[in-house]
Amino acid sequence: MSPFALTLSARLPQDGMALHLDRSLNVPAGLPVCLSPMVERLLAPNPGPFTFRGTGVYIVGAGDTVAVIDPGPALPQHLDSLKRALGTRKVSHILVTHTHNDHSPAAAPLKAWSGAKIFSGPAPAVPRQEENIVDEAHDRTFAPDIIVRDGDIIAGPDVTFECIATPGHTAGHICYALAQEQALFSGDHVMGWSTSVIAPPDGDMAQYIASLEKLGRRDDLVFYPTHGSPIESPQDHVRALVLHRRQRAAQIVAAIARGTADITSLVASLYPDLEPALIPAAAAQVQAHLDQMAREGAVIRNGLSYRLSS
């Protein structure tokens, strides 16, 4: 079973709220699909183990002026499809959830074509040589016009977005809440087909869980992730994601207590059937959990090994 999330979830305890992963999305790239009166999605032709069927670009608005969320990779075929889907409509805003290469590179050519300004959270502070590339590297050429912060409001002719800071998957990750439909564009922070990769140093497990809990307190009716299908009953899904991470942390503690003390051994113990190509991503998850536990005093690091603090 090759998909990362399904493989990593297979050995979780069965008690508590089940984490349902929806892998039913099966639509062609390049063709816009209407998801609501105000939301269309266009898949980019970049399927893969971390992008699922491809980057889902959202066109938001019911009139002649729309916003575009996560324009995707700068592939000529994809840019042509996006321009055709937009047609004669004016683009008022280009919103980017985070700067991974499957989300933001098309922002610059879309801006050049449409004249719209680019909005995003803060750029990553992680030097390139320290970047843990287990899913998509950061778009180092990305140049937003406006940096948004938690609680900022972005308003267009018939759309109003609230910016929701959700660090964790990346430090500068931003979700955008559409007031008109009580919908949240959740980027990679919450996906329905998979759990998110949390890769230190830019990814942070404690921040990720705190951001999940923050979203779980909201009253959004639907989440639109950049990869995968819309998430109905999003609060239930968020609670299941939090439980999933807490169960994984408990498994790591139990493995260390049995004598499994370094990341390589922990990955082998927790994910015995994992495909070799996915081992670095699993190691990043374990590292993120251990970093959190070390800060909280639950484990102590000694070189490459870890032991319980008591």
GROMACS .gro file of N, CA, C and O in nm, residues 114-190:
model
  308
  114SER      N    1  -0.267   3.876  -1.522
  114SER     CA    2  -0.393   3.932  -1.472
  114SER      C    3  -0.380   4.069  -1.407
  114SER      O    4  -0.479   4.143  -1.397
  115GLY      N    5  -0.263   4.101  -1.357
  115GLY     CA    6  -0.244   4.226  -1.285
  115GLY      C    7  -0.283   4.219  -1.138
  115GLY      O    8  -0.273   4.319  -1.066
  116ALA      N    9  -0.327   4.104  -1.090
  116ALA     CA   10  -0.369   4.090  -0.950
  116ALA      C   11  -0.249   4.086  -0.857
  116ALA      O   12  -0.140   4.040  -0.894
  117LYS      N   13  -0.268   4.131  -0.735
  117LYS     CA   14  -0.163   4.126  -0.635
  117LYS      C   15  -0.162   3.990  -0.566
  117LYS      O   16  -0.265   3.922  -0.558
  118ILE      N   17  -0.044   3.954  -0.515
  118ILE     CA   18  -0.024   3.825  -0.450
  118ILE      C   19  -0.021   3.845  -0.299
  118ILE      O   20   0.053   3.931  -0.248
  119PHE      N   21  -0.098   3.763  -0.227
  119PHE     CA   22  -0.106   3.768  -0.082
  119PHE      C   23  -0.057   3.635  -0.026
  119PHE      O   24  -0.092   3.528  -0.075
  120SER      N   25   0.020   3.640   0.082
  120SER     CA   26   0.062   3.516   0.149
  120SER      C   27   0.111   3.549   0.289
  120SER      O   28   0.126   3.666   0.326
  121GLY      N   29   0.138   3.443   0.365
  121GLY     CA   30   0.199   3.459   0.496
  121GLY      C   31   0.347   3.487   0.483
  121GLY      O   32   0.401   3.499   0.372
  122PRO      N   33   0.418   3.497   0.596
  122PRO     CA   34   0.562   3.526   0.593
  122PRO      C   35   0.640   3.418   0.520
  122PRO      O   36   0.606   3.300   0.525
  123ALA      N   37   0.747   3.459   0.454
  123ALA     CA   38   0.834   3.364   0.384
  123ALA      C   39   0.909   3.278   0.485
  123ALA      O   40   0.933   3.320   0.598
  124PRO      N   41   0.948   3.157   0.446
  124PRO     CA   42   1.020   3.070   0.540
  124PRO      C   43   1.156   3.128   0.576
  124PRO      O   44   1.223   3.189   0.492
  125ALA      N   45   1.195   3.110   0.701
  125ALA     CA   46   1.325   3.159   0.748
  125ALA      C   47   1.431   3.050   0.745
  125ALA      O   48   1.544   3.072   0.788
  126VAL      N   49   1.397   2.933   0.695
  126VAL     CA   50   1.489   2.819   0.696
  126VAL      C   51   1.587   2.831   0.580
  126VAL      O   52   1.545   2.841   0.463
  127PRO      N   53   1.718   2.834   0.606
  127PRO     CA   54   1.815   2.836   0.497
  127PRO      C   55   1.799   2.713   0.408
  127PRO      O   56   1.762   2.606   0.454
  128ARG      N   57   1.830   2.730   0.280
  128ARG     CA   58   1.811   2.620   0.185
  128ARG      C   59   1.885   2.494   0.229
  128ARG      O   60   1.833   2.383   0.217
  129GLN      N   61   2.008   2.509   0.282
  129GLN     CA   62   2.086   2.391   0.317
  129GLN      C   63   2.029   2.317   0.437
  129GLN      O   64   2.065   2.202   0.463
  130GLU      N   65   1.939   2.382   0.513
  130GLU     CA   66   1.879   2.317   0.629
  130GLU      C   67   1.740   2.262   0.596
  130GLU      O   68   1.676   2.202   0.682
  131GLU      N   69   1.695   2.283   0.475
  131GLU     CA   70   1.560   2.242   0.439
  131GLU      C   71   1.551   2.090   0.431
  131GLU      O   72   1.634   2.025   0.366
  132ASN      N   73   1.452   2.034   0.499
  132ASN     CA   74   1.430   1.890   0.498
  132ASN      C   75   1.331   1.859   0.387
  132ASN      O   76   1.211   1.875   0.403
  133ILE      N   77   1.381   1.817   0.273
  133ILE     CA   78   1.296   1.800   0.155
  133ILE      C   79   1.241   1.658   0.153
  133ILE      O   80   1.304   1.565   0.104
  134VAL      N   81   1.122   1.642   0.211
  134VAL     CA   82   1.058   1.511   0.207
  134VAL      C   83   0.924   1.519   0.135
  134VAL      O   84   0.859   1.418   0.112
  135ASP      N   85   0.879   1.638   0.099
  135ASP     CA   86   0.760   1.648   0.015
  135ASP      C   87   0.790   1.746  -0.099
  135ASP      O   88   0.835   1.706  -0.203
  136GLU      N   89   0.768   1.873  -0.079
  136GLU     CA   90   0.799   1.972  -0.181
  136GLU      C   91   0.887   2.080  -0.120
  136GLU      O   92   0.859   2.130  -0.012
  137ALA      N   93   0.995   2.117  -0.189
  137ALA     CA   94   1.081   2.224  -0.140
  137ALA      C   95   1.010   2.359  -0.153
  137ALA      O   96   0.912   2.373  -0.226
  138HIS      N   97   1.064   2.458  -0.081
  138HIS     CA   98   1.006   2.591  -0.088
  138HIS      C   99   1.040   2.658  -0.220
  138HIS      O  100   1.145   2.636  -0.281
  139ASP      N  101   0.949   2.742  -0.266
  139ASP     CA  102   0.966   2.825  -0.385
  139ASP      C  103   1.046   2.948  -0.343
  139ASP      O  104   0.992   3.045  -0.291
  140ARG      N  105   1.176   2.943  -0.365
  140ARG     CA  106   1.266   3.048  -0.317
  140ARG      C  107   1.256   3.176  -0.399
  140ARG      O  108   1.309   3.280  -0.359
  141THR      N  109   1.191   3.172  -0.515
  141THR     CA  110   1.175   3.293  -0.597
  141THR      C  111   1.044   3.365  -0.568
  141THR      O  112   1.016   3.470  -0.625
  142PHE      N  113   0.962   3.309  -0.479
  142PHE     CA  114   0.831   3.364  -0.451
  142PHE      C  115   0.842   3.505  -0.393
  142PHE      O  116   0.919   3.529  -0.301
  143ALA      N  117   0.763   3.598  -0.448
  143ALA     CA  118   0.770   3.739  -0.406
  143ALA      C  119   0.628   3.793  -0.392
  143ALA      O  120   0.572   3.850  -0.487
  144PRO      N  121   0.566   3.779  -0.274
  144PRO     CA  122   0.430   3.832  -0.256
  144PRO      C  123   0.430   3.984  -0.252
  144PRO      O  124   0.530   4.047  -0.217
  145ASP      N  125   0.316   4.041  -0.288
  145ASP     CA  126   0.300   4.186  -0.279
  145ASP      C  127   0.259   4.227  -0.138
  145ASP      O  128   0.299   4.334  -0.090
  146ILE      N  129   0.181   4.143  -0.072
  146ILE     CA  130   0.129   4.176   0.060
  146ILE      C  131   0.144   4.055   0.152
  146ILE      O  132   0.099   3.946   0.118
  147ILE      N  133   0.207   4.076   0.268
  147ILE     CA  134   0.219   3.972   0.370
  147ILE      C  135   0.098   3.984   0.462
  147ILE      O  136   0.069   4.092   0.516
  148VAL      N  137   0.026   3.875   0.480
  148VAL     CA  138  -0.093   3.877   0.565
  148VAL      C  139  -0.063   3.813   0.700
  148VAL      O  140   0.027   3.730   0.713
  149ARG      N  141  -0.142   3.853   0.799
  149ARG     CA  142  -0.128   3.802   0.935
  149ARG      C  143  -0.262   3.748   0.983
  149ARG      O  144  -0.366   3.771   0.921
  150ASP      N  145  -0.257   3.679   1.094
  150ASP     CA  146  -0.377   3.621   1.151
  150ASP      C  147  -0.482   3.729   1.177
  150ASP      O  148  -0.453   3.832   1.237
  151GLY      N  149  -0.603   3.705   1.127
  151GLY     CA  150  -0.713   3.799   1.148
  151GLY      C  151  -0.728   3.905   1.040
  151GLY      O  152  -0.829   3.977   1.040
  152ASP      N  153  -0.633   3.916   0.950
  152ASP     CA  154  -0.646   4.013   0.841
  152ASP      C  155  -0.767   3.977   0.754
  152ASP      O  156  -0.801   3.860   0.737
  153ILE      N  157  -0.830   4.080   0.698
  153ILE     CA  158  -0.945   4.062   0.609
  153ILE      C  159  -0.905   4.105   0.468
  153ILE      O  160  -0.848   4.212   0.447
  154ILE      N  161  -0.936   4.020   0.372
  154ILE     CA  162  -0.915   4.050   0.230
  154ILE      C  163  -1.052   4.054   0.165
  154ILE      O  164  -1.126   3.955   0.168
  155ALA      N  165  -1.086   4.167   0.105
  155ALA     CA  166  -1.220   4.184   0.049
  155ALA      C  167  -1.212   4.214  -0.100
  155ALA      O  168  -1.131   4.296  -0.144
  156GLY      N  169  -1.296   4.144  -0.177
  156GLY     CA  170  -1.312   4.171  -0.319
  156GLY      C  171  -1.454   4.217  -0.347
  156GLY      O  172  -1.532   4.238  -0.253
  157PRO      N  173  -1.492   4.229  -0.473
  157PRO     CA  174  -1.628   4.276  -0.506
  157PRO      C  175  -1.738   4.191  -0.445
  157PRO      O  176  -1.839   4.245  -0.400
  158ASP      N  177  -1.723   4.058  -0.442
  158ASP     CA  178  -1.829   3.975  -0.382
  158ASP      C  179  -1.772   3.864  -0.295
  158ASP      O  180  -1.839   3.764  -0.268
  159VAL      N  181  -1.646   3.880  -0.250
  159VAL     CA  182  -1.583   3.782  -0.162
  159VAL      C  183  -1.518   3.853  -0.044
  159VAL      O  184  -1.465   3.964  -0.058
  160THR      N  185  -1.522   3.787   0.071
  160THR     CA  186  -1.453   3.836   0.190
  160THR      C  187  -1.382   3.719   0.254
  160THR      O  188  -1.444   3.619   0.290
  161PHE      N  189  -1.250   3.731   0.266
  161PHE     CA  190  -1.170   3.626   0.326
  161PHE      C  191  -1.111   3.674   0.458
  161PHE      O  192  -1.062   3.787   0.468
  162GLU      N  193  -1.114   3.586   0.558
  162GLU     CA  194  -1.039   3.608   0.681
  162GLU      C  195  -0.914   3.522   0.675
  162GLU      O  196  -0.919   3.403   0.640
  163CYS      N  197  -0.800   3.580   0.708
  163CYS     CA  198  -0.674   3.508   0.708
  163CYS      C  199  -0.655   3.440   0.844
  163CYS      O  200  -0.663   3.505   0.948
  164ILE      N  201  -0.631   3.310   0.842
  164ILE     CA  202  -0.617   3.231   0.963
  164ILE      C  203  -0.475   3.173   0.965
  164ILE      O  204  -0.443   3.084   0.885
  165ALA      N  205  -0.390   3.223   1.054
  165ALA     CA  206  -0.254   3.171   1.065
  165ALA      C  207  -0.258   3.030   1.122
  165ALA      O  208  -0.316   3.007   1.228
  166THR      N  209  -0.197   2.936   1.050
  166THR     CA  210  -0.196   2.795   1.091
  166THR      C  211  -0.055   2.738   1.076
  166THR      O  212  -0.031   2.652   0.991
  167PRO      N  213   0.040   2.786   1.155
  167PRO     CA  214   0.175   2.729   1.144
  167PRO      C  215   0.175   2.583   1.185
  167PRO      O  216   0.093   2.538   1.265
  168GLY      N  217   0.269   2.510   1.131
  168GLY     CA  218   0.282   2.368   1.164
  168GLY      C  219   0.338   2.289   1.047
  168GLY      O  220   0.450   2.239   1.052
  169HIS      N  221   0.260   2.279   0.940
  169HIS     CA  222   0.312   2.217   0.817
  169HIS      C  223   0.428   2.301   0.766
  169HIS      O  224   0.534   2.247   0.730
  170THR      N  225   0.411   2.431   0.761
  170THR     CA  226   0.518   2.527   0.745
  170THR      C  227   0.495   2.639   0.844
  170THR      O  228   0.384   2.660   0.893
  171ALA      N  229   0.600   2.716   0.873
  171ALA     CA  230   0.589   2.821   0.974
  171ALA      C  231   0.495   2.932   0.931
  171ALA      O  232   0.427   2.993   1.013
  172GLY      N  233   0.488   2.960   0.800
  172GLY     CA  234   0.407   3.071   0.753
  172GLY      C  235   0.275   3.031   0.690
  172GLY      O  236   0.215   3.111   0.617
  173HIS      N  237   0.226   2.911   0.719
  173HIS     CA  238   0.105   2.863   0.653
  173HIS      C  239  -0.016   2.947   0.694
  173HIS      O  240  -0.037   2.978   0.811
  174ILE      N  241  -0.098   2.983   0.594
  174ILE     CA  242  -0.220   3.063   0.614
  174ILE      C  243  -0.338   2.991   0.551
  174ILE      O  244  -0.329   2.943   0.437
  175CYS      N  245  -0.448   2.979   0.624
  175CYS     CA  246  -0.574   2.935   0.567
  175CYS      C  247  -0.660   3.058   0.540
  175CYS      O  248  -0.643   3.162   0.603
  176TYR      N  249  -0.753   3.045   0.447
  176TYR     CA  250  -0.840   3.157   0.409
  176TYR      C  251  -0.985   3.114   0.425
  176TYR      O  252  -1.028   3.016   0.365
  177ALA      N  253  -1.059   3.188   0.508
  177ALA     CA  254  -1.199   3.156   0.535
  177ALA      C  255  -1.289   3.246   0.453
  177ALA      O  256  -1.281   3.370   0.463
  178LEU      N  257  -1.374   3.186   0.371
  178LEU     CA  258  -1.468   3.259   0.285
  178LEU      C  259  -1.596   3.285   0.362
  178LEU      O  260  -1.673   3.191   0.389
  179ALA      N  261  -1.621   3.410   0.397
  179ALA     CA  262  -1.736   3.443   0.482
  179ALA      C  263  -1.868   3.408   0.416
  179ALA      O  264  -1.962   3.363   0.482
  180GLN      N  265  -1.878   3.429   0.284
  180GLN     CA  266  -2.006   3.412   0.216
  180GLN      C  267  -2.057   3.269   0.220
  180GLN      O  268  -2.177   3.246   0.208
  181GLU      N  269  -1.969   3.171   0.236
  181GLU     CA  270  -2.013   3.031   0.236
  181GLU      C  271  -1.967   2.954   0.360
  181GLU      O  272  -1.984   2.832   0.365
  182GLN      N  273  -1.911   3.023   0.458
  182GLN     CA  274  -1.857   2.956   0.576
  182GLN      C  275  -1.768   2.839   0.534
  182GLN      O  276  -1.780   2.726   0.584
  183ALA      N  277  -1.678   2.869   0.443
  183ALA     CA  278  -1.586   2.769   0.388
  183ALA      C  279  -1.444   2.810   0.419
  183ALA      O  280  -1.411   2.929   0.421
  184LEU      N  281  -1.359   2.712   0.443
  184LEU     CA  282  -1.219   2.739   0.474
  184LEU      C  283  -1.130   2.668   0.372
  184LEU      O  284  -1.144   2.547   0.350
  185PHE      N  285  -1.040   2.744   0.313
  185PHE     CA  286  -0.940   2.689   0.221
  185PHE      C  287  -0.818   2.653   0.306
  185PHE      O  288  -0.746   2.741   0.352
  186SER      N  289  -0.799   2.523   0.326
  186SER     CA  290  -0.709   2.476   0.431
  186SER      C  291  -0.569   2.440   0.383
  186SER      O  292  -0.487   2.392   0.463
  187GLY      N  293  -0.538   2.464   0.256
  187GLY     CA  294  -0.404   2.438   0.206
  187GLY      C  295  -0.360   2.296   0.234
  187GLY      O  296  -0.430   2.200   0.203
  188ASP      N  297  -0.241   2.281   0.292
  188ASP     CA  298  -0.191   2.149   0.330
  188ASP      C  299  -0.204   2.123   0.479
  188ASP      O  300  -0.164   2.016   0.526
  189HIS      N  301  -0.257   2.220   0.554
  189HIS     CA  302  -0.266   2.198   0.698
  189HIS      C  303  -0.368   2.090   0.732
  189HIS      O  304  -0.346   2.007   0.820
  190VAL      N  305  -0.481   2.091   0.661
  190VAL     CA  306  -0.582   1.986   0.678
  190VAL      C  307  -0.618   1.934   0.539
  190VAL      O  308  -0.665   2.011   0.454
   0.00000   0.00000   0.00000
